Short mmCIF file of C-alpha atoms and ligand atoms in Angstrom, two decimals:
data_model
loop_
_atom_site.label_atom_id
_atom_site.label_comp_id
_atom_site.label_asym_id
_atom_site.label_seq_id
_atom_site.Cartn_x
_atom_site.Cartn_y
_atom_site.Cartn_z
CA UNK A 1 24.75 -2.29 -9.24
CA UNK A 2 26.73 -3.71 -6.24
CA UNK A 3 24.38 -4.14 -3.43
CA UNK A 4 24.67 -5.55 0.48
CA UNK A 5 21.39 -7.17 2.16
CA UNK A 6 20.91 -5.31 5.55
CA UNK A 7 18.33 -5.09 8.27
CA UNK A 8 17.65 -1.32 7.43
CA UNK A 9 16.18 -0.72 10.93
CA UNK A 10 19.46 -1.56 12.61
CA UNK A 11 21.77 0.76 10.19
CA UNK A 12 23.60 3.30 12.17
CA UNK A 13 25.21 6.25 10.36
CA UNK A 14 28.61 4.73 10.11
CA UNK A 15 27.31 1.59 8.70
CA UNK A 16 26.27 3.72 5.48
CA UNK A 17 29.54 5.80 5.60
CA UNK A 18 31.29 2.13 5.61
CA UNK A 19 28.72 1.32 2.58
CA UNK A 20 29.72 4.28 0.63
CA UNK A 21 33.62 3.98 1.30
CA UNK A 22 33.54 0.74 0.14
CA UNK A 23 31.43 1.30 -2.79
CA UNK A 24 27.84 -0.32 -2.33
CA UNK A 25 25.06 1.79 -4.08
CA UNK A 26 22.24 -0.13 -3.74
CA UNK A 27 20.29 -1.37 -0.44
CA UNK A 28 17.36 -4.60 -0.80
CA UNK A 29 13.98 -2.77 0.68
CA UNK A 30 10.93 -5.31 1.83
CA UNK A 31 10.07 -3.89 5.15
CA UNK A 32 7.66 -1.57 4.23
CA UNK A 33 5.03 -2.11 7.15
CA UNK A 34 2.23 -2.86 4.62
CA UNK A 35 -1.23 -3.16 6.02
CA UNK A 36 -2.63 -5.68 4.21
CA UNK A 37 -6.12 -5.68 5.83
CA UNK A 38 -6.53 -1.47 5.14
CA UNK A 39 -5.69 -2.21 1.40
CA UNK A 40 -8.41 -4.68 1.12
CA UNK A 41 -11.09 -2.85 3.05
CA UNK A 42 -10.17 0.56 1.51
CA UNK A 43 -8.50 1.52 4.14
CA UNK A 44 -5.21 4.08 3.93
CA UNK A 45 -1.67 2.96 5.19
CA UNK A 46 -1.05 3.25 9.18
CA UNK A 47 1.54 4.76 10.45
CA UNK A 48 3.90 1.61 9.91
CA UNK A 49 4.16 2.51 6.31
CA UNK A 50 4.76 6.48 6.51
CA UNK A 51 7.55 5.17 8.85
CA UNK A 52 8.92 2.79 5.88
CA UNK A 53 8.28 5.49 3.55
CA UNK A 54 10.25 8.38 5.26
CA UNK A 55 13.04 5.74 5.76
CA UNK A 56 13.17 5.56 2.06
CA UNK A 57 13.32 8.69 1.66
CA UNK A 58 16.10 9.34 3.94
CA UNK A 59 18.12 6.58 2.31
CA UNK A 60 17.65 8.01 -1.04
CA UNK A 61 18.88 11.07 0.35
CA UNK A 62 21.90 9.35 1.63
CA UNK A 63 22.52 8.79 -1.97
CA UNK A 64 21.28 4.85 -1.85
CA UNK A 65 19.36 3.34 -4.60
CA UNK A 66 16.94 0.37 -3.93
CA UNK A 67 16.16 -2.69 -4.81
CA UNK A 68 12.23 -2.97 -3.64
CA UNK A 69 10.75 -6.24 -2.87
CA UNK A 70 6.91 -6.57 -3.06
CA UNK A 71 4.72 -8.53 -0.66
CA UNK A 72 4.95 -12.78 -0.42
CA UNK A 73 2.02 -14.56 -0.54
CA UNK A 74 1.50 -15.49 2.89
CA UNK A 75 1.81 -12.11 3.83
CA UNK A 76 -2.00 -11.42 1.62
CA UNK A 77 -5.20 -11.03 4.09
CA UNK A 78 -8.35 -13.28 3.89
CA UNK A 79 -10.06 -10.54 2.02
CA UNK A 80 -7.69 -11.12 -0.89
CA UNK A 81 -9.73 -14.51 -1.42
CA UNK A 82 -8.65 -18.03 -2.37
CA UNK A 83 -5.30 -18.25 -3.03
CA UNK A 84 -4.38 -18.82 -6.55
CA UNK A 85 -8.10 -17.89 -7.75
CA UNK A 86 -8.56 -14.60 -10.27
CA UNK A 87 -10.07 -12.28 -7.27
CA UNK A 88 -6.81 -13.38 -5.25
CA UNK A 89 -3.96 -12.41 -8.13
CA UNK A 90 -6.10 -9.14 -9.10
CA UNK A 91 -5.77 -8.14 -5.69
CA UNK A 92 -1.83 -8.96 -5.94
CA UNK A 93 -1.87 -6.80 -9.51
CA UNK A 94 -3.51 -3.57 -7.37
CA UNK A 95 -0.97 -3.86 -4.33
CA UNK A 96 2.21 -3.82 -7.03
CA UNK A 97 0.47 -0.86 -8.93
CA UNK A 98 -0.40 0.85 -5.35
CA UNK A 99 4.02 0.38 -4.63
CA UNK A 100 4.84 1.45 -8.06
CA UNK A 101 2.69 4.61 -7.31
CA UNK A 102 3.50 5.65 -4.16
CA UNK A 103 7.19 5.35 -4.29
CA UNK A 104 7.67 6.80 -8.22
CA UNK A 105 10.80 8.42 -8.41
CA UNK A 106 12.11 6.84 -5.16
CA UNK A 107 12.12 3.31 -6.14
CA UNK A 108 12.36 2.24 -10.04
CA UNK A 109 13.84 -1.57 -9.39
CA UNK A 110 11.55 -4.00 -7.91
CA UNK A 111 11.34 -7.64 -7.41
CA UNK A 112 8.11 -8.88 -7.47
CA UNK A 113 7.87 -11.37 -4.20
CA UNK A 114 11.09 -13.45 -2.89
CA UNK A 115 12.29 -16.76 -4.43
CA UNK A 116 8.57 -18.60 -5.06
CA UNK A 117 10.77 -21.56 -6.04
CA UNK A 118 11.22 -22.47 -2.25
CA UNK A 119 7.45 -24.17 -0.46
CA UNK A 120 8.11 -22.04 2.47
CA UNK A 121 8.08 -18.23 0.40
CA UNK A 122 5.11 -19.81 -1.80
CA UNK A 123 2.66 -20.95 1.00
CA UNK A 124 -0.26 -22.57 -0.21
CA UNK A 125 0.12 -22.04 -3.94
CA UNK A 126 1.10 -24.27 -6.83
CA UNK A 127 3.78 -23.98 -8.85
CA UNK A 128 1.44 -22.84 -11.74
CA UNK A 129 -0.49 -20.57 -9.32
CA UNK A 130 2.82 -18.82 -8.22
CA UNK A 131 3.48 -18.25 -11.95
CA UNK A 132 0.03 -16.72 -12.15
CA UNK A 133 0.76 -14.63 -9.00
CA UNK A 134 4.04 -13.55 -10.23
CA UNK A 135 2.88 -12.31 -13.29
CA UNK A 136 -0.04 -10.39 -12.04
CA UNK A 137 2.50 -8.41 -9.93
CA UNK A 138 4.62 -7.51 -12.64
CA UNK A 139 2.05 -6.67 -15.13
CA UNK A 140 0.49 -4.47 -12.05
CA UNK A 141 3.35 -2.60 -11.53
CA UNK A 142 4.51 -1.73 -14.92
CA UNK A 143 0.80 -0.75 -15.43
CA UNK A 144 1.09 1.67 -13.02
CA UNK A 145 4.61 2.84 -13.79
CA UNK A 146 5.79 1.65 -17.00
CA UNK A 147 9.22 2.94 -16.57
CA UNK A 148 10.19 0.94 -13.64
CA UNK A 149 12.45 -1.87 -14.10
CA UNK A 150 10.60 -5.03 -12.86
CA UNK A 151 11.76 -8.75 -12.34
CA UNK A 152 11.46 -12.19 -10.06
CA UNK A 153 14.23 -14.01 -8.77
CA UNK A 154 15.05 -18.03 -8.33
CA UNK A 155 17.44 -19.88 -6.31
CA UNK A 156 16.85 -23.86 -7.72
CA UNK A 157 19.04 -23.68 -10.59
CA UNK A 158 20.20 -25.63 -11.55
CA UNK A 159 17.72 -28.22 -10.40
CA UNK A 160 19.53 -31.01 -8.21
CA UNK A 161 16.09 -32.45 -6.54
CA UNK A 162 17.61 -34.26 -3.72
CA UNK A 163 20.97 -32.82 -3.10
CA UNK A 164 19.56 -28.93 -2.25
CA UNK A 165 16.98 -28.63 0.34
CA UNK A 166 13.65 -28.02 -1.01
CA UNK A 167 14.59 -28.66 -4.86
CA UNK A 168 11.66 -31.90 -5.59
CA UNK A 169 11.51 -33.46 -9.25
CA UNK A 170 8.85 -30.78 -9.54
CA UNK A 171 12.17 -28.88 -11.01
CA UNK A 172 10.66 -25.63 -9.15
CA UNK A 173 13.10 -23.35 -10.52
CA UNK A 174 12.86 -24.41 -14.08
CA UNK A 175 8.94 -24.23 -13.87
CA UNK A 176 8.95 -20.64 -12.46
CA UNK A 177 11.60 -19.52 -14.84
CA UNK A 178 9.84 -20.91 -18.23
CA UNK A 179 6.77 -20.05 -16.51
CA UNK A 180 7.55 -16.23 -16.51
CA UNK A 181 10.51 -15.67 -19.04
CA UNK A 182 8.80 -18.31 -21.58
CA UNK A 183 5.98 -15.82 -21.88
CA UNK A 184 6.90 -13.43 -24.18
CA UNK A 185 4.28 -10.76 -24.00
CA UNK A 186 5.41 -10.16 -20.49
CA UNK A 187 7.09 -6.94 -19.78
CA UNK A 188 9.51 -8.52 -17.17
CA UNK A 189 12.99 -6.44 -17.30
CA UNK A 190 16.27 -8.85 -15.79
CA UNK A 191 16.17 -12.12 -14.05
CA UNK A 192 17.16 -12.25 -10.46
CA UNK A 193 19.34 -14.86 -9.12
CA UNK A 194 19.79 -16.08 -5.94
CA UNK A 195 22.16 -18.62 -5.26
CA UNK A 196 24.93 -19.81 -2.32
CA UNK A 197 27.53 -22.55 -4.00
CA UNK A 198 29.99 -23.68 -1.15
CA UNK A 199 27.28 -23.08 1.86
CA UNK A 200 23.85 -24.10 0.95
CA UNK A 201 24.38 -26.21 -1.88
CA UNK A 202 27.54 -27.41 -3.27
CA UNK A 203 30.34 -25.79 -5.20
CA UNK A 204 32.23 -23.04 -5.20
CA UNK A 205 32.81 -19.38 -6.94
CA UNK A 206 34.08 -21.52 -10.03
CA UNK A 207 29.88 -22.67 -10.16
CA UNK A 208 29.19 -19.52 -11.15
CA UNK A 209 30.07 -19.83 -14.76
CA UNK A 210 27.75 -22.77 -15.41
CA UNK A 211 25.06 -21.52 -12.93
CA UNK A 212 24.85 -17.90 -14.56
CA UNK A 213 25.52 -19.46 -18.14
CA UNK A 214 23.05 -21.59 -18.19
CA UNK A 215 20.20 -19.31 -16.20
CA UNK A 216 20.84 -16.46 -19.12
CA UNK A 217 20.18 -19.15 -22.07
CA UNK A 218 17.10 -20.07 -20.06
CA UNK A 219 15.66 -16.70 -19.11
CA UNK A 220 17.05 -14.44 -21.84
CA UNK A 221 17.55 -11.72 -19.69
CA UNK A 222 20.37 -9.54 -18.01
CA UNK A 223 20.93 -11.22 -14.91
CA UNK A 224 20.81 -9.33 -11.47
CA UNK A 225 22.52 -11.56 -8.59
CA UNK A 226 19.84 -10.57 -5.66
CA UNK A 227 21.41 -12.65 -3.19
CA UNK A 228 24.83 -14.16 -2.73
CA UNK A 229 27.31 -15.01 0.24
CA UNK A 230 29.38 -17.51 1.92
CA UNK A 231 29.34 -18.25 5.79
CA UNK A 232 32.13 -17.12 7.39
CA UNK A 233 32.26 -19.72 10.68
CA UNK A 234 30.64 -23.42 11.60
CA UNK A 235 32.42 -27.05 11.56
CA UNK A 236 31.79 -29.51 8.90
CA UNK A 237 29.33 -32.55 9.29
CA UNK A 238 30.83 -35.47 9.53
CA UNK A 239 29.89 -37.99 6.72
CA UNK A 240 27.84 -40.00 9.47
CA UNK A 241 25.81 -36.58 9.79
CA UNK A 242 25.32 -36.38 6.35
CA UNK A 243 24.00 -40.03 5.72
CA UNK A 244 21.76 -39.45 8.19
CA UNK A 245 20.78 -36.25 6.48
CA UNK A 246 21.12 -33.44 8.94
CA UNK A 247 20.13 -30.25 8.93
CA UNK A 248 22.32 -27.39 9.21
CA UNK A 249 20.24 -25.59 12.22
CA UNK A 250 20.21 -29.17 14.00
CA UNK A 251 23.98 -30.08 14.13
CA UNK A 252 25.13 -26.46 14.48
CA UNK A 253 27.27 -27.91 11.22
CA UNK A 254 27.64 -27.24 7.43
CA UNK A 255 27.27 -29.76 5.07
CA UNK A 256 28.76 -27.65 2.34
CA UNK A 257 31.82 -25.67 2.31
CA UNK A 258 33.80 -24.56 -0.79
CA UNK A 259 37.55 -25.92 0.12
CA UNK A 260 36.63 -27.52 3.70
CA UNK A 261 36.07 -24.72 5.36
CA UNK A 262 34.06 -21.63 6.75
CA UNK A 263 36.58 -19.21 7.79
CA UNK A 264 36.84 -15.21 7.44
CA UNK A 265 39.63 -16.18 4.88
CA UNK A 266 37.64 -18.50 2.41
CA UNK A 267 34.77 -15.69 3.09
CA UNK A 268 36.90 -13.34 1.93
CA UNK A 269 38.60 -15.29 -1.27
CA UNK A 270 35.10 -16.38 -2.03
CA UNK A 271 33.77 -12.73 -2.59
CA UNK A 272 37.28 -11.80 -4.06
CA UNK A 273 36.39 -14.90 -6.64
CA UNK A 274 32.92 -13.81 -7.25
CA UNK A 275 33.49 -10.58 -8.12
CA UNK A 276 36.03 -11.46 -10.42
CA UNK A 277 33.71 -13.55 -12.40
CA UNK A 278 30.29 -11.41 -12.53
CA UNK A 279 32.75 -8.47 -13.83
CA UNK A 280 33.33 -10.89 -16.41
CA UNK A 281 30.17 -11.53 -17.77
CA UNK A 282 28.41 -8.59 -19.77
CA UNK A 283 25.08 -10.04 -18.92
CA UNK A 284 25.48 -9.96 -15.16
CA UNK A 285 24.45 -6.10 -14.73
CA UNK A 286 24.65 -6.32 -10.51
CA UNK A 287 24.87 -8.19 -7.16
CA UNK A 288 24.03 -8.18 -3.87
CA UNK A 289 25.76 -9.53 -1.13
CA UNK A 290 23.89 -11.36 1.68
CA UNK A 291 24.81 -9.50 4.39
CA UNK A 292 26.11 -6.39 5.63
CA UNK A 293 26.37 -7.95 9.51
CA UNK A 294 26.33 -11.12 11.74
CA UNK A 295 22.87 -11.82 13.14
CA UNK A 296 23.07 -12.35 17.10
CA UNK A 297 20.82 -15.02 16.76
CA UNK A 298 20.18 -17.56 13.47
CA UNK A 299 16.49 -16.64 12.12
CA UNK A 300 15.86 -20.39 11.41
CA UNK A 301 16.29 -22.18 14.87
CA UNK A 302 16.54 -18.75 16.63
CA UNK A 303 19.88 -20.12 18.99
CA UNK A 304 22.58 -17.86 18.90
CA UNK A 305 25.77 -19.93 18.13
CA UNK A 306 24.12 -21.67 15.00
CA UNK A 307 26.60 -21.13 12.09
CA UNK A 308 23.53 -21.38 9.44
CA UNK A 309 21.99 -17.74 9.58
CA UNK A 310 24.39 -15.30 12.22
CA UNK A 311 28.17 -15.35 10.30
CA UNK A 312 27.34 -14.24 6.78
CA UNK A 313 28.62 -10.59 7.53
CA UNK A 314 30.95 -8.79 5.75
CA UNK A 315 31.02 -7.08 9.37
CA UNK A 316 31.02 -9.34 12.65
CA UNK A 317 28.50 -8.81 15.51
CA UNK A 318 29.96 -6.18 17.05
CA UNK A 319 30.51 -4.24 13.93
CA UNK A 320 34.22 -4.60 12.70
CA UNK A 321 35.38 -5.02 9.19
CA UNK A 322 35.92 -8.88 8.32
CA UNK A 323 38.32 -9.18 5.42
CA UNK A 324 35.78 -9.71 3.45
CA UNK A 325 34.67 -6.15 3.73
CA UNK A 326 38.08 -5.09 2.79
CA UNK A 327 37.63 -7.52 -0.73
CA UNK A 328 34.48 -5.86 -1.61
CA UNK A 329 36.19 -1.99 -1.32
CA UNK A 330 38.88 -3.03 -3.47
CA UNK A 331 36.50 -4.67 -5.95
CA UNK A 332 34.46 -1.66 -6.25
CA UNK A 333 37.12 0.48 -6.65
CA UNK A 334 38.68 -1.26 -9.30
CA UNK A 335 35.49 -2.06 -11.44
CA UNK A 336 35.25 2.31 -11.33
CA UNK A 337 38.95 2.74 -12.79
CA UNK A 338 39.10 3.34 -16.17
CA UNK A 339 40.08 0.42 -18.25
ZN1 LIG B 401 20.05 -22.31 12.90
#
């Protein structure tokens, strides 16, 4: 399964030709114009949805596959009830079932919510009440459809509280992942991995062998990278800046960088790299590379020339192949050659 993150809205024809020359099969899907307030008053889907819907359609005809993400929590009306109580998750259980229904045969992998490890994605709930949530969502969906292939991904492992933004000695990663692979009655298919050595945390390609290593001897499962990417432009912080703790978004800096720099050639050695090493390991079964293009503005701060969300691309703003793009092709053409 090699897979690119793109804002589906903004794909152009020739964007999915370049997909399909360079070999990318599989597309992330989350904007499906849900109406959250018609699902809880009985309501049907607006018109938002049949939109969503018909564009899955279409890209299924193009010959994509997708990776569907359900709802986040903060996403879930008032009517759902208290966060975290049984009323709320039940509610979460009938929207997965409702996706699993309406898009059988179109959609078979799904991701229930979007890394719960991070306070931001998990809103109001506790660790043990985005468990709870997590596992009502899975057990909803394979109710419905038992034949779709259903997981969760994490992005704080391995747990460095203190040196990765958002990673507390609540070991959030580590709590969500025994949390939902330490149950064993639960019918929860691969374990989704999100994880950016070299940009947003330290390291480099070479990480991946203890990083996916050690997350299959804690989760058991065949491992689906669901996000991964390296920045392909911004300066370093000086070691001032980084005493002082900056953020990425407020110095217009990285504090990572996986041999000093952010460049389209260390993008482009860094996918070469990664590649190389998830073909390695029989348990990694696909991966998805955050992103297809360069975001005019950074969806954090929102300013334009802030290296942190706009130069992950493997094409630039105005839609020309980095290198990078070129690494990917030749990857996926020489995973399909015979051995
Ligand atoms: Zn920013």
């Amino acid at each position: 399964m090699l897979g690119v993150a793109a804002r589906l809205p903004e794909l152009e024809s020739r964007d999915l030709t370049l997909m399909r020359q360079a070999g990318i099969g599989w597309l992330r899907f989350g904007e499906f114009g849900f109406d959250h307030e018609a699902f809880c008053s009985g309501r049907p889907q607006g018109e938002e949805f049949a939109r969503a819907k018909a564009r899955v359609e279409a890209l299924r005809e193009e010959g994509f596959q997708l990776m569907g993400l359900t709802p986040q929590p903060r996403e879930m009306h008032a009517q759902a009830g208290e966060p975290g109580s049984v009323a709320y998750n039940d509610c979460y259980r009938r929207i997965c079932a409702f996706f699993a229904e309406e898009f059988r045969g179109l959609i078979t992998w799904w991701q229930i919510a979007n890394e719960l490890d991070i306070w931001i994605f998990r809103a109001t709930l506790s660790m043990d009440q985005s468990v709870e949530l997590l596992k009502a969502g899975i057990r909803g969906m394979k109710e419905a459809v038992p034949e779709n292939k259903v997981g969760i991904n994490i992005t704080l492992y391995p747990s460095l509280p203190g040196e990765v933004d958002g990673n507390t000695e609540e070991h959030e990663g580590l709590v969500l992942a025994r949390g939902i692979y330490g149950d064993a009655g639960l019918p929860v298919d691969y374990a989704g991995f999100d994880s950016y050595p070299g940009t947003w945390r330290r390291g480099g390609p070479e990480s991946w062998h203890e990083y996916l290593d050690g997350f299959y001897q804690l989760t058991g499962k065949p491992i689906i990278i669901q996000e991964f990417g390296y920045a392909s432009a911004g300066e370093m912080m000086s070691a001032e800046e980084i005493r002082e703790g900056a953020y990425p978004c407020q110095v217009k800096k990285w504090k990572f960088s996986w041999g000093g720099a952010h460049s389209l050639e260390r993008q482009a050695e860094f996918l070469r790299e990664s590649l190389r090493i998830f073909a390695e390991k029989p348990f990694v079964i696909g991966a998805t590379y955050y992103s297809w293009r360069d975001a005019k503005t950074c969806w954090q701060c929102r300013e334009p020339d802030c290296p942190a969300e706009t130069a992950w691309g493997l094409l630039d703003r105005e839609g020309n192949c980095k290198p990078s793009y070129g690494v990917l092709k030749a990857a996926a053409a020489a995973e399909l050659q015979p051995a």
